[in-house]
Coordinates of C-alpha atoms in Angstrom, one line a residue:
Chain A
M268 CA 268.9 -144.6 114.2
K269 CA 265.6 -145.1 115.8
L270 CA 262.5 -144.4 113.7
H271 CA 259.1 -144.0 115.5
W272 CA 257.0 -146.0 113.1
S273 CA 253.5 -147.2 112.3
P274 CA 252.5 -149.5 109.5
R275 CA 249.6 -147.3 108.5
S276 CA 251.2 -143.8 108.5
P277 CA 251.8 -142.6 105.0
Y278 CA 254.3 -140.0 106.2
V279 CA 256.3 -142.9 107.7
R280 CA 256.0 -144.8 104.5
K281 CA 257.4 -141.9 102.6
V282 CA 260.5 -141.8 104.8
L283 CA 260.9 -145.6 104.4
I284 CA 260.6 -145.5 100.6
A285 CA 263.1 -142.6 100.5
A286 CA 265.5 -144.5 102.8
H287 CA 265.3 -147.6 100.6
E288 CA 265.9 -145.5 97.4
M289 CA 269.1 -144.2 99.2
G290 CA 270.2 -147.7 100.3
L291 CA 269.7 -146.8 104.0
G292 CA 266.8 -149.0 104.8
S293 CA 268.8 -151.2 107.0
R294 CA 270.1 -148.3 109.1
L295 CA 266.6 -147.6 110.5
D296 CA 265.6 -149.3 113.7
C297 CA 261.8 -149.1 113.5
V298 CA 259.9 -149.0 116.8
R299 CA 256.2 -149.3 116.8
T300 CA 254.5 -146.1 118.0
T301 CA 250.7 -145.8 117.9
V302 CA 249.3 -142.3 117.5
S303 CA 245.9 -141.0 116.7
P304 CA 244.4 -137.5 116.4
F305 CA 242.1 -138.6 119.2
A306 CA 244.8 -140.0 121.6
P307 CA 248.5 -139.0 121.6
A308 CA 251.2 -141.7 122.0
E309 CA 252.5 -141.3 125.6
D310 CA 256.0 -142.7 124.6
L311 CA 256.5 -140.1 121.9
W312 CA 256.3 -136.9 123.9
D313 CA 260.0 -137.0 124.9
D314 CA 261.2 -137.2 121.3
N315 CA 258.6 -135.0 119.7
P316 CA 256.4 -132.5 121.6
L317 CA 254.0 -132.4 118.6
N318 CA 253.5 -136.2 119.1
K319 CA 253.7 -136.8 115.3
L320 CA 255.0 -139.6 113.2
P321 CA 257.6 -140.0 111.8
T322 CA 260.2 -139.0 114.4
L323 CA 263.8 -140.0 113.9
V324 CA 266.2 -140.2 116.9
L325 CA 269.9 -139.9 115.7
D326 CA 272.7 -141.9 117.3
D327 CA 273.7 -138.9 119.3
G328 CA 270.2 -138.6 120.8
T329 CA 269.0 -135.7 118.7
A330 CA 265.4 -136.1 117.6
I331 CA 264.4 -134.8 114.3
Y332 CA 261.1 -134.3 112.5
D333 CA 259.0 -133.9 110.4
N334 CA 259.1 -136.3 107.4
R335 CA 260.6 -133.7 105.1
V336 CA 263.5 -132.9 107.5
I337 CA 264.1 -136.6 108.0
C338 CA 264.2 -137.3 104.3
E339 CA 266.6 -134.4 103.6
H340 CA 268.9 -135.4 106.4
L341 CA 269.0 -139.0 105.2
D342 CA 269.9 -137.7 101.8
T343 CA 273.2 -136.4 103.3
L344 CA 274.2 -139.9 104.5
H345 CA 274.7 -141.8 101.3
D346 CA 276.8 -141.5 98.1
G347 CA 274.1 -142.4 95.5
P348 CA 272.1 -140.1 93.4
R349 CA 270.5 -137.4 95.5
L350 CA 266.7 -137.2 96.0
F351 CA 267.0 -133.5 96.8
P352 CA 268.6 -131.7 93.9
Q353 CA 271.3 -129.4 95.2
G354 CA 269.9 -126.1 93.8
G355 CA 268.4 -124.1 91.0
R356 CA 265.2 -124.8 89.3
E357 CA 265.6 -128.5 89.6
R358 CA 265.5 -128.2 93.4
L359 CA 262.6 -125.7 93.4
I360 CA 260.4 -128.0 91.3
A361 CA 261.4 -131.0 93.3
L362 CA 260.4 -129.2 96.6
R363 CA 257.2 -127.8 95.1
N364 CA 256.2 -131.3 93.9
Q365 CA 257.1 -132.7 97.3
A366 CA 254.8 -130.0 98.8
L367 CA 252.0 -131.1 96.4
G368 CA 252.4 -134.8 97.5
D369 CA 252.7 -134.0 101.2
G370 CA 249.8 -131.4 101.0
L371 CA 247.6 -134.1 99.2
L372 CA 248.4 -136.4 102.1
D373 CA 247.4 -133.7 104.6
V374 CA 244.1 -133.4 102.8
L375 CA 243.6 -137.2 102.8
M376 CA 244.4 -137.3 106.5
M377 CA 241.8 -134.6 107.2
R378 CA 239.2 -136.6 105.2
L379 CA 240.1 -139.7 107.3
I380 CA 239.8 -137.9 110.6
E381 CA 236.4 -136.6 109.5
R382 CA 235.3 -140.1 108.6
L383 CA 236.5 -141.4 112.0
R384 CA 234.3 -139.0 113.9
P385 CA 230.9 -140.1 115.0
E386 CA 228.6 -139.2 112.1
E387 CA 226.7 -136.5 114.0
R388 CA 230.0 -134.7 114.6
R389 CA 231.1 -134.5 111.0
S390 CA 231.2 -131.2 109.0
P391 CA 229.6 -131.6 105.6
E392 CA 231.4 -128.4 104.4
I393 CA 234.8 -129.8 105.4
V394 CA 234.1 -133.1 103.7
V395 CA 233.1 -131.4 100.4
S396 CA 236.1 -129.0 100.6
N397 CA 238.6 -131.8 101.1
E398 CA 237.0 -134.0 98.3
R399 CA 237.4 -131.0 95.9
K400 CA 241.0 -130.5 96.9
T401 CA 241.8 -134.2 96.4
A402 CA 240.2 -134.1 92.9
A403 CA 242.0 -130.9 92.0
A404 CA 245.4 -132.2 93.0
L405 CA 244.9 -135.4 91.0
D406 CA 243.6 -133.5 88.0
R407 CA 246.6 -131.3 88.1
L408 CA 249.0 -134.3 88.3
E409 CA 247.2 -135.8 85.3
S410 CA 247.6 -132.6 83.2
D411 CA 251.1 -132.0 84.4
V412 CA 252.3 -135.6 84.3
A413 CA 255.3 -134.6 82.3
L414 CA 256.7 -133.0 85.6
L415 CA 256.9 -136.6 86.8
T416 CA 257.7 -138.6 83.6
T417 CA 260.4 -136.3 82.1
R418 CA 262.3 -135.3 85.3
P419 CA 265.0 -137.3 87.1
Y420 CA 263.5 -139.2 90.0
D421 CA 263.5 -137.0 93.2
I422 CA 261.8 -136.5 96.5
G423 CA 258.7 -135.1 94.7
H424 CA 258.2 -138.4 93.0
V425 CA 258.4 -140.2 96.3
A426 CA 255.9 -137.8 98.0
I427 CA 253.4 -137.9 95.1
G428 CA 253.7 -141.7 94.7
T429 CA 253.2 -142.2 98.4
A430 CA 250.1 -139.9 98.4
L431 CA 248.6 -141.9 95.5
G432 CA 249.2 -145.1 97.4
Y433 CA 247.3 -143.6 100.3
V434 CA 244.3 -142.7 98.1
D435 CA 244.2 -146.4 97.2
F436 CA 244.5 -147.5 100.8
R437 CA 241.9 -145.3 102.4
F438 CA 239.8 -143.9 99.5
A439 CA 239.6 -146.6 96.9
D440 CA 236.0 -145.6 96.3
D441 CA 237.3 -142.4 94.7
G442 CA 238.2 -144.5 91.7
W443 CA 241.0 -142.0 91.0
R444 CA 242.4 -143.8 87.9
D445 CA 239.1 -143.6 86.0
R446 CA 239.7 -140.3 84.3
R447 CA 243.5 -140.1 84.8
P448 CA 245.2 -142.7 82.7
K449 CA 248.5 -141.0 82.4
L450 CA 248.9 -140.6 86.1
A451 CA 247.8 -144.2 86.6
A452 CA 250.5 -145.3 84.2
W453 CA 253.1 -143.3 86.0
H454 CA 252.0 -144.7 89.4
A455 CA 252.2 -148.3 88.1
G456 CA 255.9 -147.7 87.4
F457 CA 256.4 -146.1 90.8
D458 CA 254.8 -149.1 92.5
A459 CA 257.2 -151.5 90.7
R460 CA 260.3 -149.7 92.0
P461 CA 262.2 -152.0 94.4
A462 CA 262.3 -149.4 97.1
V463 CA 258.5 -149.1 96.9
C464 CA 258.0 -152.8 96.8
A465 CA 260.1 -153.1 100.0
C466 CA 257.6 -150.8 101.8
P467 CA 254.1 -152.3 101.2
V468 CA 251.1 -150.5 102.5
R469 CA 249.9 -152.6 105.5
D470 CA 246.9 -152.5 107.7
D471 CA 248.2 -154.8 110.4
S472 CA 250.4 -155.0 113.5
Chain B
M162 CA 256.2 -111.9 92.3
K163 CA 252.5 -112.3 93.2
L164 CA 251.8 -113.6 96.7
H165 CA 248.3 -115.0 97.4
W166 CA 247.8 -113.3 100.8
S167 CA 245.5 -113.0 103.7
P168 CA 246.0 -110.8 106.8
R169 CA 245.1 -113.5 109.2
S170 CA 247.1 -116.5 107.8
P171 CA 250.0 -117.2 110.1
Y172 CA 251.7 -119.2 107.2
V173 CA 251.5 -116.0 105.1
R174 CA 252.9 -113.9 107.9
K175 CA 255.9 -116.3 108.3
V176 CA 256.7 -115.8 104.6
L177 CA 256.3 -112.0 104.9
I178 CA 258.6 -111.8 108.0
A179 CA 261.2 -114.0 106.2
A180 CA 261.0 -111.8 103.1
H181 CA 261.5 -108.6 105.2
E182 CA 264.4 -110.2 107.0
M183 CA 265.9 -110.8 103.5
G184 CA 265.2 -107.3 102.3
L185 CA 262.7 -108.7 99.8
G186 CA 259.5 -107.3 101.2
S187 CA 259.0 -104.8 98.3
R188 CA 259.4 -107.6 95.8
L189 CA 256.1 -109.2 96.8
D190 CA 252.9 -108.1 95.2
C191 CA 250.3 -109.2 97.8
V192 CA 246.9 -110.0 96.4
R193 CA 244.0 -110.7 98.9
T194 CA 242.8 -114.3 98.7
T195 CA 240.2 -115.5 101.1
V196 CA 240.4 -119.2 102.0
S197 CA 238.7 -121.2 104.8
P198 CA 238.6 -124.9 105.6
F199 CA 234.9 -124.7 105.0
A200 CA 235.0 -122.9 101.6
P201 CA 237.9 -122.9 99.2
A202 CA 238.9 -119.8 97.3
E203 CA 237.7 -120.1 93.7
D204 CA 240.5 -117.8 92.4
L205 CA 243.2 -119.9 93.9
W206 CA 242.6 -123.3 92.2
D207 CA 244.7 -122.4 89.1
D208 CA 247.8 -121.5 91.1
N209 CA 247.4 -124.2 93.8
P210 CA 245.2 -127.3 93.5
L211 CA 245.4 -127.7 97.3
N212 CA 243.8 -124.3 97.6
K213 CA 246.2 -123.2 100.3
L214 CA 247.9 -120.0 101.4
P215 CA 250.5 -118.8 100.9
T216 CA 251.1 -119.5 97.2
L217 CA 253.7 -117.5 95.3
V218 CA 253.6 -117.0 91.5
L219 CA 257.0 -116.3 90.1
D220 CA 257.5 -113.8 87.3
D221 CA 257.7 -116.7 84.7
G222 CA 254.3 -117.9 85.9
T223 CA 255.5 -120.9 87.9
A224 CA 253.4 -121.2 91.1
I225 CA 255.2 -122.5 94.2
Y226 CA 254.1 -123.5 97.6
D227 CA 254.0 -124.3 100.5
N228 CA 255.3 -121.7 102.9
R229 CA 258.6 -123.6 103.5
V230 CA 259.3 -123.9 99.8
I231 CA 258.6 -120.2 99.3
C232 CA 260.9 -119.2 102.1
E233 CA 263.7 -121.4 100.9
H234 CA 263.3 -120.0 97.3
L235 CA 263.3 -116.4 98.5
D236 CA 266.5 -117.1 100.4
T237 CA 268.3 -117.7 97.1
L238 CA 267.3 -114.2 95.8
H239 CA 269.3 -112.0 98.1
D240 CA 272.9 -111.4 99.2
G241 CA 272.4 -111.0 102.9
P242 CA 272.8 -113.5 105.7
R243 CA 271.0 -116.7 104.8
L244 CA 268.0 -117.8 106.9
F245 CA 268.6 -121.4 105.7
P246 CA 272.1 -122.6 106.7
Q247 CA 273.8 -124.2 103.8
G248 CA 274.5 -127.6 105.4
G249 CA 275.7 -129.7 108.4
R250 CA 274.2 -129.6 111.8
E251 CA 273.4 -126.0 111.6
R252 CA 271.0 -126.6 108.8
L253 CA 269.6 -129.7 110.4
I254 CA 268.7 -127.9 113.7
A255 CA 267.3 -124.9 111.8
L256 CA 265.0 -127.2 109.7
R257 CA 264.0 -129.2 112.8
N258 CA 263.2 -126.0 114.7
Q259 CA 261.2 -124.7 111.6
A260 CA 259.3 -128.0 111.7
L261 CA 258.5 -127.4 115.4
G262 CA 257.2 -123.9 114.7
D263 CA 255.3 -125.0 111.6
G264 CA 253.9 -128.1 113.4
L265 CA 252.8 -125.9 116.3
L266 CA 250.9 -123.7 113.8
D267 CA 249.3 -126.8 112.4
V268 CA 248.1 -127.8 115.8
L269 CA 246.8 -124.2 116.5
M270 CA 245.0 -124.3 113.1
M271 CA 243.3 -127.6 114.1
R272 CA 242.2 -126.0 117.4
L273 CA 240.8 -123.0 115.5
I274 CA 238.9 -125.1 113.0
E275 CA 237.5 -127.2 115.9
R276 CA 236.3 -124.0 117.6
L277 CA 234.7 -122.7 114.4
R278 CA 232.5 -125.8 114.1
P279 CA 229.0 -125.7 115.6
E280 CA 229.4 -126.8 119.2
E281 CA 227.6 -130.0 118.7
R282 CA 230.0 -131.0 115.9
R283 CA 233.2 -130.6 118.0
S284 CA 235.2 -133.6 119.1
P285 CA 236.3 -133.3 122.8
E286 CA 239.1 -135.8 122.3
I287 CA 240.6 -133.7 119.4
V288 CA 240.3 -130.5 121.5
V289 CA 242.1 -132.1 124.4
S290 CA 244.7 -133.7 122.3
N291 CA 245.6 -130.5 120.5
E292 CA 245.7 -128.5 123.8
R293 CA 248.2 -131.0 125.1
K294 CA 250.3 -130.7 122.0
T295 CA 250.3 -126.9 122.3
A296 CA 251.4 -127.1 125.9
A297 CA 254.1 -129.7 125.2
A298 CA 255.6 -127.7 122.4
L299 CA 255.7 -124.5 124.5
D300 CA 257.2 -126.4 127.4
R301 CA 259.9 -127.8 125.2
L302 CA 260.7 -124.4 123.8
E303 CA 261.0 -123.1 127.3
S304 CA 263.3 -125.8 128.5
D305 CA 265.4 -125.7 125.2
V306 CA 265.3 -121.9 124.9
A307 CA 269.1 -122.0 124.3
L308 CA 268.4 -123.4 120.9
L309 CA 266.9 -120.0 120.1
T310 CA 269.0 -117.7 122.2
T311 CA 272.5 -119.1 121.4
R312 CA 272.2 -119.8 117.7
P313 CA 272.4 -117.4 114.7
Y314 CA 269.0 -116.2 113.6
D315 CA 267.5 -118.6 111.1
I316 CA 264.2 -119.8 109.6
G317 CA 263.6 -121.8 112.8
H318 CA 263.4 -118.6 114.7
V319 CA 261.0 -117.1 112.2
A320 CA 258.7 -120.1 112.3
I321 CA 258.7 -120.3 116.1
G322 CA 258.2 -116.6 116.6
T323 CA 255.4 -116.6 114.1
A324 CA 253.7 -119.5 115.9
L325 CA 253.9 -117.8 119.3
G326 CA 252.4 -114.7 117.8
Y327 CA 249.5 -116.9 116.6
V328 CA 249.0 -118.3 120.1
D329 CA 248.6 -114.6 121.2
F330 CA 246.2 -113.8 118.3
R331 CA 243.9 -116.8 118.6
F332 CA 244.5 -118.4 122.0
A333 CA 245.4 -115.5 124.3
D334 CA 243.4 -117.3 127.1
D335 CA 246.1 -120.0 127.1
G336 CA 248.3 -117.5 129.1
W337 CA 251.3 -119.2 127.6
R338 CA 253.8 -116.7 129.2
D339 CA 252.7 -117.5 132.8
R340 CA 255.0 -120.5 133.3
R341 CA 257.5 -119.8 130.5
P342 CA 259.5 -116.6 131.3
K343 CA 262.5 -117.5 129.2
L344 CA 260.5 -118.1 126.1
A345 CA 258.5 -115.0 126.8
A346 CA 261.7 -112.9 127.0
W347 CA 263.0 -114.4 123.7
H348 CA 259.7 -113.6 122.0
A349 CA 259.7 -110.0 123.2
G350 CA 263.0 -109.7 121.4
F351 CA 261.6 -111.4 118.3
D352 CA 258.6 -109.0 118.3
A353 CA 261.0 -106.0 118.3
R354 CA 262.8 -107.0 115.2
P355 CA 262.1 -104.5 112.3
A356 CA 261.1 -107.3 110.0
V357 CA 258.5 -108.5 112.5
C358 CA 257.2 -105.0 113.2
A359 CA 256.8 -104.6 109.5
C360 CA 254.3 -107.5 109.5
P361 CA 251.8 -106.9 112.3
V362 CA 249.2 -109.5 113.2
R363 CA 245.9 -108.1 111.8
D364 CA 242.3 -109.1 112.0
D365 CA 240.9 -106.8 109.3
S366 CA 240.5 -106.3 105.6

């Protein structure tokens, strides 16, 4: 399977971490694709008209996206413990937690895009709004950390751990650990998982 | 169930259309919540730290989001035909089509936010990039219209139909039907469904 890949995309990293948790890392043939909100990747249009990473091309040529759809599909290709619970409240909370992690990533991405604009084209209201959302999401994760620490590891953990790694990568100045010791402790454990160690955050190539 | 609602949010409209398809429209108690990318809704933080619509509060107080998670959960609460196929290629294509519709909505939302900025704070590159993505998504839907017309109605149809309705609502000047007669014909059928008629696009209240 061909994965359109970039070393800096957190959505790609989420898929890679999930694939490694499932023992499928070696099944992905990663091809470097460079996208930016300011300039689409010309070689991505055929596989994804939204020009987004990640995009996975199956062996029969079917292209699938977005990151959630890819993760759920990969979860059908292995015999280990499932990252997507099959149903009931377990699945509902896993998917809601995934949406929290993915949504935090979306907020961080909007912050990054705002920062990449020339200063005179930034919107102070959007900056403040997204900073508040970041803090609110992290505060909620701190107060509800039992949702992470007392539940079997699932796609929600992957999404939230990936999002926290992206705060470190792009917004280290937030100092998010300062008032959130329980979440910081959980994230240290996440970062030590073999599947996560296999997918380091990189700023190169 | 309490649904944080706005008449202009296309993500909310997608949930409402899905709920009506499932016969669950009357189960949703819609409460008006006003969000904007420039100013969060103060009464939404408790239920959703990302301050996004839609957010659904279940009868036991559990708040769930985002729109995909809400739709999938609602689909477990009725006995009619499922909008989320249970597995296999049917499910994969339904979820990929949903991601295309949702992703198109995300692009349209970025275009709208850019337009709402003061003119001197807009980014011409972002405007052009998102216009290209809109056109590419619509062109793909025209060329692959059989994915809509030959498959059983599912959540992908709901997402794509909702996104096309939002092009009409916010970007009528795109004239998207002009070179896409097959997609336009499909959308006319979508718009005539009782569940869609029950959820008109509104610009008031």
